[in-house]
Short mmCIF file of C-alpha atoms in Angstrom, two decimals:
data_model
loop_
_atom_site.label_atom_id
_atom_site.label_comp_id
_atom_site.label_asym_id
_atom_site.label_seq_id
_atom_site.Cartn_x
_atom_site.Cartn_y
_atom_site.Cartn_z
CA UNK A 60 7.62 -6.43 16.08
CA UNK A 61 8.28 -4.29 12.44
CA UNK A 62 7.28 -0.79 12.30
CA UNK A 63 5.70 0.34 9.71
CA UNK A 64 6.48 4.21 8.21
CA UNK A 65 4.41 5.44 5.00
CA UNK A 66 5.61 8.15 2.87
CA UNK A 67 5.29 9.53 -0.20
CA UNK A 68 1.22 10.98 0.09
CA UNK A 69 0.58 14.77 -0.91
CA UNK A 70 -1.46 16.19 -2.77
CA UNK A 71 -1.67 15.69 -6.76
CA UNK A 72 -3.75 16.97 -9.47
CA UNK A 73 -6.50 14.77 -11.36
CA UNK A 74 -4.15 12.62 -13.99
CA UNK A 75 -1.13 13.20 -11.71
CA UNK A 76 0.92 10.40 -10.02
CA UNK A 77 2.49 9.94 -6.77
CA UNK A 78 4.41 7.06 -5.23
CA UNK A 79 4.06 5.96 -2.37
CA UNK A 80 6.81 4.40 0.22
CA UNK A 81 6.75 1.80 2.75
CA UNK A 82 9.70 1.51 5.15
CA UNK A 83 9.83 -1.26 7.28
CA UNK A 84 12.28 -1.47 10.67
CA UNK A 85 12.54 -3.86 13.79
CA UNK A 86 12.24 -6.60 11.11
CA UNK A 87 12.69 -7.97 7.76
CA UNK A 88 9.81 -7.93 5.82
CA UNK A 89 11.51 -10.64 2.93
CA UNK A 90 9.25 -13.14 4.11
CA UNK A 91 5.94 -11.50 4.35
CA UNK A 92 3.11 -10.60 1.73
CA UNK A 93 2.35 -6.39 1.76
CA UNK A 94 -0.25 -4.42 0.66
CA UNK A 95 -1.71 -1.34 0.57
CA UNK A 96 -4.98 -0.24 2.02
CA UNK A 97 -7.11 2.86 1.98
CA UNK A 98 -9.64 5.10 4.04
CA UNK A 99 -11.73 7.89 2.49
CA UNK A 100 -13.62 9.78 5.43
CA UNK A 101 -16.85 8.38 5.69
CA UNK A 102 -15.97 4.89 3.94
CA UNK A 103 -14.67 1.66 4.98
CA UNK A 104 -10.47 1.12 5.22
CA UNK A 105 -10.38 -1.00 1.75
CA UNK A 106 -7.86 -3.26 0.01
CA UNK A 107 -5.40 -1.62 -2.75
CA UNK A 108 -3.07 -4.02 -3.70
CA UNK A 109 -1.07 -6.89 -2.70
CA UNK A 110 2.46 -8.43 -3.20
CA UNK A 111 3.74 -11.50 -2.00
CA UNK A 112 7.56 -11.76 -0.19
CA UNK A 113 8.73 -12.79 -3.48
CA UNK A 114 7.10 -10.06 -5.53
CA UNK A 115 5.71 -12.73 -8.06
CA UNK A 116 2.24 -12.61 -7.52
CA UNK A 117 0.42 -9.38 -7.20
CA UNK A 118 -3.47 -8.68 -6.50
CA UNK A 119 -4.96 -5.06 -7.40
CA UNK A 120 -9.18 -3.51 -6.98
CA UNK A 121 -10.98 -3.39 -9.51
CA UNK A 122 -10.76 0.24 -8.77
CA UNK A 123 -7.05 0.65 -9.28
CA UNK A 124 -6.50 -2.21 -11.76
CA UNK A 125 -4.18 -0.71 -14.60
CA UNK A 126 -3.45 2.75 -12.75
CA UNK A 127 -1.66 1.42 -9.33
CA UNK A 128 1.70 -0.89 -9.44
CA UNK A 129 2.95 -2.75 -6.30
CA UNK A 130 6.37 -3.06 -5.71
CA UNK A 131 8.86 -4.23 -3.35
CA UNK A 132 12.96 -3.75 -3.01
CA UNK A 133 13.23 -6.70 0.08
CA UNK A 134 17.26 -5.51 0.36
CA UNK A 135 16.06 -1.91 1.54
CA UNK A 136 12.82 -3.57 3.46
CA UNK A 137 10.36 -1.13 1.47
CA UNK A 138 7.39 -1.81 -0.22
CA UNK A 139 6.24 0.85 -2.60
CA UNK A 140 2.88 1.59 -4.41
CA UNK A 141 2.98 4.02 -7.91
CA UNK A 142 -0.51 5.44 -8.18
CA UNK A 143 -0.82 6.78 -11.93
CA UNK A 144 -3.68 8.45 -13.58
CA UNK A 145 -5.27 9.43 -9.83
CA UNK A 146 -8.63 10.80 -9.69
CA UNK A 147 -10.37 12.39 -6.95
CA UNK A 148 -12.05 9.26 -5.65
CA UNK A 149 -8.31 8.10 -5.02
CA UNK A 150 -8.21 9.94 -2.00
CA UNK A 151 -8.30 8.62 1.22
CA UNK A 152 -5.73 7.84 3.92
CA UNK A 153 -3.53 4.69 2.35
CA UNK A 154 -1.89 2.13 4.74
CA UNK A 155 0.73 -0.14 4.61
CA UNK A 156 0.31 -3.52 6.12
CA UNK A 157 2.15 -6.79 6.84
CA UNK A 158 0.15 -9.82 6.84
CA UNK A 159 0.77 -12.64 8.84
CA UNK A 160 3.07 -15.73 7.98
CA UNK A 161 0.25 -18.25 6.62
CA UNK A 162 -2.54 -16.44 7.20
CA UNK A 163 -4.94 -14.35 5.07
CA UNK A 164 -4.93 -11.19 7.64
CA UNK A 165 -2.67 -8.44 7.88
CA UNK A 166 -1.07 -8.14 11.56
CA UNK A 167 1.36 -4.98 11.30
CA UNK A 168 -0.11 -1.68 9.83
CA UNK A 169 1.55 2.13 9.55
CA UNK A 170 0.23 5.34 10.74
CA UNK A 171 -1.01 6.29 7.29
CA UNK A 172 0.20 8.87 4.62
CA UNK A 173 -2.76 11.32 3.37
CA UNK A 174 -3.08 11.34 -0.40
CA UNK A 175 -4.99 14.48 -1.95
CA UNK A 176 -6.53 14.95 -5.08
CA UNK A 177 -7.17 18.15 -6.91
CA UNK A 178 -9.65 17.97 -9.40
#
């Protein structure tokens, strides 16, 4: 079973960027797609962005296209999001999740990092 530990949230000012961490333990996470997933209070937990285990293909929202970059370092077992150019409607609770081996949903998620923005 991986754990999943977020870091990285805070709270930023409108045009700011944070980055966002992902450590995995218990188990490598070379094999496995990632993404990132968010909760606003009041809304619906909704996709970010995706990577797959070999960080070649990459899927972003609409709402984040151009502004957010996925990333992954597979030898340290982190996944990483860079949020650029936030705006108060990026804030929300943001999750990190493994999905499952040949499967379109995610199995493992973290406890969530709390990202703030000022405006």
């Amino acid at each position: 079973q991986v754990q999943l530990v977020e870091s990285g949230g805070g709270l930023a000012q409108a045009g700011g960027s944070l980055r966002l961490s992902c450590a995995a333990s218990g188990r490598t996470i070379s094999s496995y797609a990632m993404g990132w997933f968010r909760q606003a209070p009041g809304k619906e937990r909704e996709f970010v962005a995706s990577i797959s285990w070999s960080a070649g293909t990459t899927y972003y929202a609409d709402s984040v296209k151009g502004r957010f970059t996925i990333s992954r370092d597979n030898a340290k077992n982190t996944v990483y999001l860079q949020m650029n150019s936030l705006n108060p409607e990026d804030a929300a609770v943001y999750y990190c999740a493994q999905r499952r081996l040949g499967a379109a949903e995610y199995g493992s998620w973290g406890q969530g990092t709390q990202v703030t923005v000022s405006s």
